[in-house]
CSV table of C-alpha atoms in Angstrom, one decimal:
chain,number,residue,atom,x,y,z
A,1,MET,CA,6.3,19.8,5.5
A,2,ARG,CA,4.2,20.4,8.6
A,3,CYS,CA,1.9,17.9,10.4
A,4,HIS,CA,-1.6,19.2,10.7
A,5,SER,CA,-4.6,17.8,12.5
A,6,LEU,CA,-8.2,18.9,11.9
A,7,LEU,CA,-9.9,19.2,15.2
A,8,LEU,CA,-13.5,20.0,16.1
A,9,VAL,CA,-13.7,23.1,18.2
A,10,SER,CA,-17.4,23.8,18.3
A,11,VAL,CA,-20.7,23.3,16.6
A,12,LEU,CA,-22.9,26.4,17.1
A,13,ILE,CA,-26.7,25.5,17.1
A,14,VAL,CA,-29.3,28.1,16.1
A,15,SER,CA,-32.9,27.3,15.1
A,16,LEU,CA,-34.5,30.0,13.0
A,17,THR,CA,-38.2,29.5,13.2
A,18,ASN,CA,-40.6,30.0,10.4
A,19,ASP,CA,-41.8,33.2,12.0
A,20,ALA,CA,-38.3,34.6,11.7
A,21,VAL,CA,-38.2,33.4,8.1
A,22,ALA,CA,-41.5,35.1,7.4
A,23,GLN,CA,-40.4,38.3,8.9
A,24,ARG,CA,-37.6,38.5,6.4
A,25,GLY,CA,-39.9,37.7,3.5
A,26,GLY,CA,-39.6,33.9,3.6
A,27,GLN,CA,-42.2,31.2,4.1
A,28,GLU,CA,-45.6,31.5,5.8
A,29,SER,CA,-45.6,31.4,9.6
A,30,ALA,CA,-45.8,28.3,11.6
A,31,ASN,CA,-49.3,29.2,12.8
A,32,ALA,CA,-50.6,28.9,9.3
A,33,ARG,CA,-49.5,25.3,9.1
A,34,GLY,CA,-49.8,24.4,12.8
A,35,ARG,CA,-52.1,21.4,12.0
A,36,MET,CA,-49.6,19.6,9.9
A,37,PRO,CA,-48.2,16.5,11.7
A,38,ALA,CA,-44.6,17.1,12.9
A,39,ALA,CA,-43.4,13.9,11.1
A,40,GLU,CA,-44.3,15.6,7.7
A,41,PHE,CA,-42.3,18.7,8.2
A,42,THR,CA,-39.1,19.2,6.2
A,43,HIS,CA,-36.4,21.7,7.0
A,44,THR,CA,-33.5,23.5,5.6
A,45,LEU,CA,-30.3,22.6,7.5
A,46,PHE,CA,-27.6,25.2,6.9
A,47,GLY,CA,-24.6,26.8,8.5
A,48,ASP,CA,-21.2,28.5,8.1
A,49,PHE,CA,-18.1,26.4,7.7
A,50,ARG,CA,-15.0,27.9,9.2
A,51,ILE,CA,-11.5,26.7,9.9
A,52,ASP,CA,-9.3,28.8,12.2
A,53,GLU,CA,-6.1,29.4,10.2
A,54,SER,CA,-4.2,31.2,12.9
A,55,ARG,CA,-1.8,28.3,13.6
A,56,ILE,CA,-1.4,27.1,10.0
A,57,ARG,CA,2.1,27.3,8.6
A,58,GLY,CA,1.4,25.5,5.3
A,59,SER,CA,-1.9,25.7,3.3
A,60,LEU,CA,-5.4,24.4,3.6
A,61,PRO,CA,-6.9,22.0,1.1
A,62,ALA,CA,-8.7,23.7,-1.8
A,63,SER,CA,-12.1,22.4,-0.7
A,64,PHE,CA,-13.8,20.1,1.8
A,65,GLN,CA,-16.8,17.7,1.5
A,66,LEU,CA,-19.7,17.8,3.9
A,67,VAL,CA,-21.8,14.6,3.8
A,68,LEU,CA,-25.2,14.3,5.5
A,69,TYR,CA,-26.0,10.7,6.7
A,70,ASN,CA,-29.0,9.3,8.4
A,71,LEU,CA,-28.5,6.9,11.3
A,72,THR,CA,-28.6,3.8,9.0
A,73,GLY,CA,-25.5,5.2,7.2
A,74,ARG,CA,-27.4,6.2,4.1
A,75,ILE,CA,-26.1,9.3,2.4
A,76,ILE,CA,-28.8,12.0,2.2
A,77,ALA,CA,-26.8,14.7,0.5
A,78,ARG,CA,-23.2,15.8,-0.2
A,79,ARG,CA,-21.8,19.3,-0.6
A,80,SER,CA,-18.4,20.7,-1.6
A,81,ILE,CA,-17.4,23.7,0.5
A,82,ASN,CA,-14.5,26.1,0.9
A,83,ASN,CA,-13.3,27.6,4.1
A,84,ASN,CA,-15.5,30.4,5.3
A,85,GLY,CA,-18.3,29.1,3.0
A,86,ARG,CA,-21.9,28.3,3.8
A,87,TYR,CA,-23.6,24.9,3.2
A,88,THR,CA,-27.3,24.1,2.7
A,89,PHE,CA,-29.2,20.9,2.9
A,90,SER,CA,-32.8,21.3,1.9
A,91,GLY,CA,-35.9,19.2,2.4
A,92,ILE,CA,-34.6,17.4,5.5
A,93,PRO,CA,-37.4,15.8,7.7
A,94,ASN,CA,-37.2,15.4,11.5
A,95,GLY,CA,-34.8,12.7,12.6
A,96,GLU,CA,-31.2,12.1,13.7
A,97,TYR,CA,-28.3,12.6,11.4
A,98,ASN,CA,-24.6,13.0,11.1
A,99,ILE,CA,-22.6,15.6,9.2
A,100,ALA,CA,-19.3,14.1,8.1
A,101,VAL,CA,-16.4,16.3,7.1
A,102,GLU,CA,-14.1,14.9,4.5
A,103,VAL,CA,-10.7,16.0,3.4
A,104,GLU,CA,-9.3,14.7,0.1
A,105,GLY,CA,-11.8,11.8,0.2
A,106,MET,CA,-11.1,10.9,3.9
A,107,GLU,CA,-13.6,11.4,6.7
A,108,VAL,CA,-12.0,13.3,9.6
A,109,LEU,CA,-14.9,13.7,11.9
A,110,ARG,CA,-18.7,13.4,12.3
A,111,ILE,CA,-21.1,15.8,14.0
A,112,PRO,CA,-24.4,14.5,15.3
A,113,VAL,CA,-27.5,16.6,14.4
A,114,ARG,CA,-31.0,16.0,15.7
A,115,LEU,CA,-34.1,17.7,14.1
A,116,ASP,CA,-37.3,17.6,16.1
A,117,GLN,CA,-38.9,20.9,15.0
A,118,GLN,CA,-42.6,21.4,15.5
A,119,SER,CA,-42.9,23.4,12.2
A,120,ARG,CA,-41.0,24.0,9.1
A,121,ASP,CA,-37.8,25.7,10.1
A,122,ASP,CA,-34.5,26.9,8.9
A,123,VAL,CA,-32.1,25.2,11.3
A,124,ARG,CA,-28.6,26.5,11.6
A,125,ARG,CA,-25.5,24.4,12.5
A,126,ASP,CA,-22.3,26.5,12.2
A,127,ILE,CA,-19.2,24.3,12.1
A,128,GLU,CA,-16.0,25.8,13.5
A,129,LEU,CA,-12.8,23.7,13.2
A,130,GLU,CA,-9.2,24.3,14.2
A,131,TRP,CA,-6.2,23.2,12.1
A,132,ARG,CA,-3.4,22.6,14.6
A,133,SER,CA,0.2,22.0,14.0
A,134,HIS,CA,2.0,19.2,15.9
A,135,PRO,CA,5.7,18.5,15.8
A,136,ALA,CA,6.8,15.6,13.6
A,137,PRO,CA,9.0,12.8,15.0
A,138,VAL,CA,12.7,13.5,14.7
A,139,GLY,CA,14.1,12.6,11.3
A,140,ALA,CA,10.6,12.2,9.8
A,141,GLY,CA,10.6,13.2,6.1
A,142,THR,CA,6.8,13.4,5.9
A,143,ASP,CA,4.0,14.1,8.2
A,144,ARG,CA,0.4,12.9,8.3
A,145,LEU,CA,-3.0,14.6,8.7
A,146,VAL,CA,-5.2,13.0,11.2
A,147,SER,CA,-7.3,11.8,8.3
A,148,ALA,CA,-4.3,10.3,6.6
A,149,ALA,CA,-4.6,12.8,3.8
A,150,ASP,CA,-1.3,14.5,3.2
A,151,ILE,CA,-0.6,18.1,2.2
A,152,TYR,CA,2.5,18.8,0.2
A,153,GLU,CA,4.1,22.1,1.1
A,154,ARG,CA,5.1,24.0,-2.1
A,155,THR,CA,6.8,27.2,-2.9
A,156,PRO,CA,4.5,30.1,-3.7
A,157,SER,CA,5.1,29.7,-7.4
A,158,GLY,CA,4.5,26.0,-7.2
A,159,LYS,CA,1.3,26.5,-5.3
A,160,LYS,CA,0.0,28.9,-8.0
A,161,LEU,CA,0.9,26.4,-10.7
A,162,PHE,CA,-0.9,23.6,-8.8
A,163,GLU,CA,-4.0,25.7,-8.3
A,164,LYS,CA,-4.1,26.5,-12.0
A,165,ALA,CA,-3.7,22.8,-12.8
A,166,MET,CA,-6.6,21.9,-10.6
A,167,GLU,CA,-8.7,24.5,-12.2
A,168,ALA,CA,-7.8,23.2,-15.6
A,169,MET,CA,-8.7,19.7,-14.5
A,170,THR,CA,-12.1,20.9,-13.3
A,171,LYS,CA,-12.7,22.5,-16.7
A,172,LYS,CA,-11.4,19.2,-18.4
A,173,ASP,CA,-8.7,21.1,-20.1
A,174,PHE,CA,-6.3,18.2,-19.8
A,175,ARG,CA,-3.7,19.5,-22.1
A,176,GLN,CA,-3.2,22.6,-19.9
A,177,ALA,CA,-3.3,20.5,-16.7
A,178,VAL,CA,-0.6,18.2,-18.0
A,179,SER,CA,1.6,21.2,-19.0
A,180,LEU,CA,1.2,22.8,-15.6
A,181,LEU,CA,1.8,19.6,-13.6
A,182,ASN,CA,4.9,18.8,-15.7
A,183,GLN,CA,6.3,22.2,-14.9
A,184,ILE,CA,5.8,21.4,-11.2
A,185,VAL,CA,7.4,18.0,-11.1
A,186,GLY,CA,10.1,19.2,-13.5
A,187,THR,CA,11.1,21.7,-10.7
A,188,ASP,CA,10.3,19.5,-7.7
A,189,SER,CA,10.5,15.7,-8.4
A,190,GLY,CA,9.4,15.0,-4.8
A,191,ASP,CA,5.9,16.5,-5.2
A,192,TYR,CA,4.0,13.3,-4.9
A,193,GLN,CA,0.6,15.0,-5.1
A,194,ALA,CA,1.5,16.7,-8.5
A,195,TRP,CA,2.8,13.3,-9.8
A,196,THR,CA,-0.5,11.7,-8.7
A,197,GLU,CA,-2.7,14.3,-10.3
A,198,LEU,CA,-0.6,14.0,-13.5
A,199,GLY,CA,-1.1,10.3,-13.5
A,200,THR,CA,-4.9,10.8,-13.0
A,201,VAL,CA,-5.0,13.1,-16.0
A,202,TYR,CA,-3.2,10.6,-18.2
A,203,PHE,CA,-5.5,7.9,-16.9
A,204,ARG,CA,-8.5,9.9,-17.9
A,205,GLN,CA,-7.0,10.3,-21.4
A,206,GLU,CA,-6.4,6.5,-21.5
A,207,LYS,CA,-2.6,7.1,-21.7
A,208,ASN,CA,-1.9,4.2,-19.4
A,209,SER,CA,1.8,4.0,-19.8
A,210,GLU,CA,2.3,7.6,-19.0
A,211,ALA,CA,-0.2,7.3,-16.1
A,212,GLU,CA,1.7,4.3,-14.6
A,213,LYS,CA,5.0,6.2,-14.8
A,214,ALA,CA,3.5,9.2,-13.0
A,215,PHE,CA,2.0,7.1,-10.3
A,216,ARG,CA,5.2,5.2,-9.8
A,217,ASN,CA,7.1,8.5,-9.5
A,218,ALA,CA,4.6,9.6,-6.8
A,219,LEU,CA,5.2,6.4,-4.9
A,220,ALA,CA,8.9,6.7,-5.2
A,221,ALA,CA,8.6,10.0,-3.5
A,222,LYS,CA,6.1,8.8,-0.9
A,223,PRO,CA,5.6,5.0,-0.9
A,224,ASP,CA,2.4,5.1,1.3
A,225,TYR,CA,0.6,7.9,-0.5
A,226,ARG,CA,-2.9,6.5,-0.5
A,227,LEU,CA,-4.2,8.3,-3.7
A,228,ALA,CA,-1.3,7.1,-5.8
A,229,LEU,CA,-1.7,3.5,-4.4
A,230,LEU,CA,-5.5,3.6,-5.1
A,231,ASN,CA,-5.2,5.1,-8.6
A,232,LEU,CA,-2.4,2.8,-9.7
A,233,GLY,CA,-4.5,-0.1,-8.3
A,234,LYS,CA,-7.4,1.1,-10.5
A,235,LEU,CA,-5.2,1.3,-13.5
A,236,TYR,CA,-4.0,-2.3,-13.0
A,237,PHE,CA,-7.6,-3.4,-12.4
A,238,SER,CA,-8.7,-1.8,-15.7
A,239,ARG,CA,-5.9,-3.7,-17.4
A,240,LYS,CA,-7.1,-6.9,-15.8
A,241,ASN,CA,-3.8,-7.3,-14.0
A,242,TYR,CA,-5.6,-8.3,-10.8
A,243,GLU,CA,-2.7,-9.6,-8.8
A,244,ALA,CA,-0.9,-6.3,-9.2
A,245,ALA,CA,-4.1,-4.4,-8.4
A,246,ILE,CA,-4.5,-6.4,-5.2
A,247,ASP,CA,-0.9,-5.6,-4.1
A,248,LEU,CA,-1.5,-1.9,-4.5
A,249,LEU,CA,-5.1,-1.8,-3.2
A,250,THR,CA,-4.0,-3.8,-0.1
A,251,LYS,CA,-1.5,-1.1,0.7
A,252,ALA,CA,-4.1,1.6,0.0
A,253,ALA,CA,-6.5,-0.1,2.4
A,254,GLU,CA,-3.8,-0.1,5.1
A,255,ALA,CA,-3.2,3.6,4.6
A,256,THR,CA,-7.0,4.3,4.4
A,257,PRO,CA,-8.9,1.5,6.2
A,258,ARG,CA,-12.2,3.5,6.1
A,259,SER,CA,-12.3,3.8,2.3
A,260,ALA,CA,-15.4,2.0,1.0
A,261,GLU,CA,-14.1,2.3,-2.6
A,262,THR,CA,-10.8,0.6,-1.9
A,263,ASN,CA,-12.5,-2.3,-0.1
A,264,LEU,CA,-15.0,-2.7,-3.0
A,265,LEU,CA,-12.1,-2.8,-5.6
A,266,LEU,CA,-10.2,-5.3,-3.5
A,267,GLY,CA,-13.3,-7.5,-3.3
A,268,GLU,CA,-13.8,-7.3,-7.0
A,269,SER,CA,-10.2,-8.1,-7.7
A,270,TYR,CA,-10.3,-11.3,-5.6
A,271,LEU,CA,-13.5,-12.3,-7.3
A,272,GLN,CA,-11.7,-12.0,-10.7
A,273,ILE,CA,-9.0,-14.4,-9.6
A,274,LYS,CA,-11.5,-16.9,-8.2
A,275,LYS,CA,-10.8,-16.2,-4.5
A,276,GLY,CA,-14.3,-15.6,-3.4
A,277,SER,CA,-13.5,-16.4,0.3
A,278,LYS,CA,-11.2,-13.4,0.4
A,279,ALA,CA,-13.6,-11.2,-1.6
A,280,VAL,CA,-16.4,-11.6,0.9
A,281,GLY,CA,-14.7,-9.8,3.8
A,282,TYR,CA,-13.8,-6.8,1.6
A,283,LEU,CA,-17.2,-6.5,0.0
A,284,ASN,CA,-19.0,-6.6,3.4
A,285,GLU,CA,-16.6,-4.0,4.7
A,286,ALA,CA,-17.4,-1.7,1.7
A,287,ILE,CA,-21.1,-2.1,2.5
A,288,ARG,CA,-20.5,-1.4,6.2
A,289,LEU,CA,-18.6,1.8,5.4
A,290,ASP,CA,-21.1,3.1,2.8
A,291,PRO,CA,-24.4,1.1,3.0
A,292,ALA,CA,-26.1,3.1,0.3
A,293,GLY,CA,-23.2,4.0,-2.0
A,294,MET,CA,-21.9,0.4,-2.1
A,295,ALA,CA,-25.3,-1.3,-2.6
A,296,GLU,CA,-24.0,-3.0,-5.8
A,297,ALA,CA,-21.7,-5.1,-3.6
A,298,HIS,CA,-24.8,-7.0,-2.4
A,299,LEU,CA,-25.2,-8.2,-6.0
A,300,ARG,CA,-21.6,-9.4,-6.2
A,301,LEU,CA,-22.1,-11.3,-3.0
A,302,ALA,CA,-25.4,-12.7,-4.1
A,303,THR,CA,-23.7,-14.0,-7.4
A,304,LEU,CA,-20.9,-15.5,-5.4
A,305,TYR,CA,-23.3,-17.3,-3.0
A,306,ARG,CA,-25.4,-18.6,-5.9
A,307,ALA,CA,-22.3,-20.1,-7.5
A,308,ALA,CA,-21.5,-21.8,-4.2
A,309,GLY,CA,-25.0,-23.1,-3.9
A,310,LEU,CA,-25.8,-21.0,-0.8
A,311,LYS,CA,-29.1,-19.8,-2.0
A,312,ASP,CA,-30.3,-18.6,1.4
A,313,LYS,CA,-27.4,-16.3,1.7
A,314,ALA,CA,-28.0,-15.1,-1.9
A,315,VAL,CA,-31.6,-14.3,-1.0
A,316,ALA,CA,-30.5,-12.3,2.0
A,317,GLU,CA,-28.1,-10.2,-0.2
A,318,TYR,CA,-30.8,-9.6,-2.8
A,319,GLU,CA,-33.3,-8.5,-0.3
A,320,GLN,CA,-30.9,-6.0,1.2
A,321,PHE,CA,-30.0,-4.7,-2.3
A,322,LEU,CA,-33.7,-4.2,-3.3
A,323,ALA,CA,-34.3,-2.3,0.0
A,324,LYS,CA,-31.7,0.2,-1.2
A,325,ARG,CA,-32.3,0.0,-5.0
A,326,PRO,CA,-36.0,-0.7,-5.3
A,327,ASP,CA,-36.1,0.6,-8.9
A,328,HIS,CA,-33.2,-1.4,-10.3
A,329,PRO,CA,-33.7,-2.6,-13.9
A,330,ASP,CA,-33.4,-6.2,-12.9
A,331,LYS,CA,-35.7,-6.0,-9.9
A,332,GLU,CA,-38.3,-8.4,-11.3
A,333,LYS,CA,-35.7,-11.1,-11.9
A,334,ILE,CA,-34.3,-10.6,-8.5
A,335,ARG,CA,-37.7,-10.8,-6.9
A,336,GLN,CA,-38.4,-14.0,-8.8
A,337,PHE,CA,-35.2,-15.6,-7.5
A,338,ILE,CA,-36.1,-14.5,-3.9
A,339,ALA,CA,-39.7,-16.0,-4.3
A,340,GLU,CA,-38.3,-19.3,-5.6
A,341,ASN,CA,-35.6,-19.8,-3.1
A,342,LYS,CA,-36.6,-18.1,0.1
A,343,LYS,CA,-37.1,-20.5,2.9
A,344,GLN,CA,-40.6,-20.3,4.5
């Protein structure tokens, strides 16, 4: 295997004004809407996504995720993209944002973006990255991407089988996916990614014994492989084997400390075994990492605080939750609790 690091090379900034859009048959010119307050303008943020493959000796991931955040950490939009693809975020108002690049669920960098256009614009932000190879330590059997996402280097035939298996999974053709993945691990028992994907397919089919075996084989090949740790932890959580889940999820959190999902599951697991004091830290960390996506953690914290008689803290969690989920089905009950227990 080779060790690769995804490094930011440049972000090319181009603002295509409405006049330019109009000239190519797009929207009306800015002059026609010049009286509209700038705060009301929304824009299309787009750009080309390119990774320089000149130094790559292995292979790139099949796809990447681009996530648009506002400055409070709220996710505005998410896009899947391939190398040399184009992304588009529409209806974005003026403000400050970050575009995060994720590889296999791990964020590897953030790019700040500021929109302060005086009319509706198409605003271009091209993202160019470089995938550089670095020498691994002597005797190292595996290497690590800067994001902690690992890439297994397969033979050409193995790579084709893996790509077909991923395509079958996308189409939910699980029988075909299982067949292809078993072919891969039958030839190369050290392919921890293939073992993990095989376990994931079995898990989706509720074949838990087969899934556990596959995940265990992945970890036998690579004990710190984060996806296998996380998914086996999920499997144990679903079985209500919370102690075993905590053991796996703790290791997953060490491998991927910025995973909001892992922190949430750890918090939930500690709640289930009545260790609320340990749950609090993980639930708060999940919220910190993904304020909008992990909003439900506020409810879990509020329930914990209510049980402990800490109504003021429960009120604070409920208020933060409603700010993020104002249309929640239980909003009236939550508001009633807040009204009855909030200190004046």
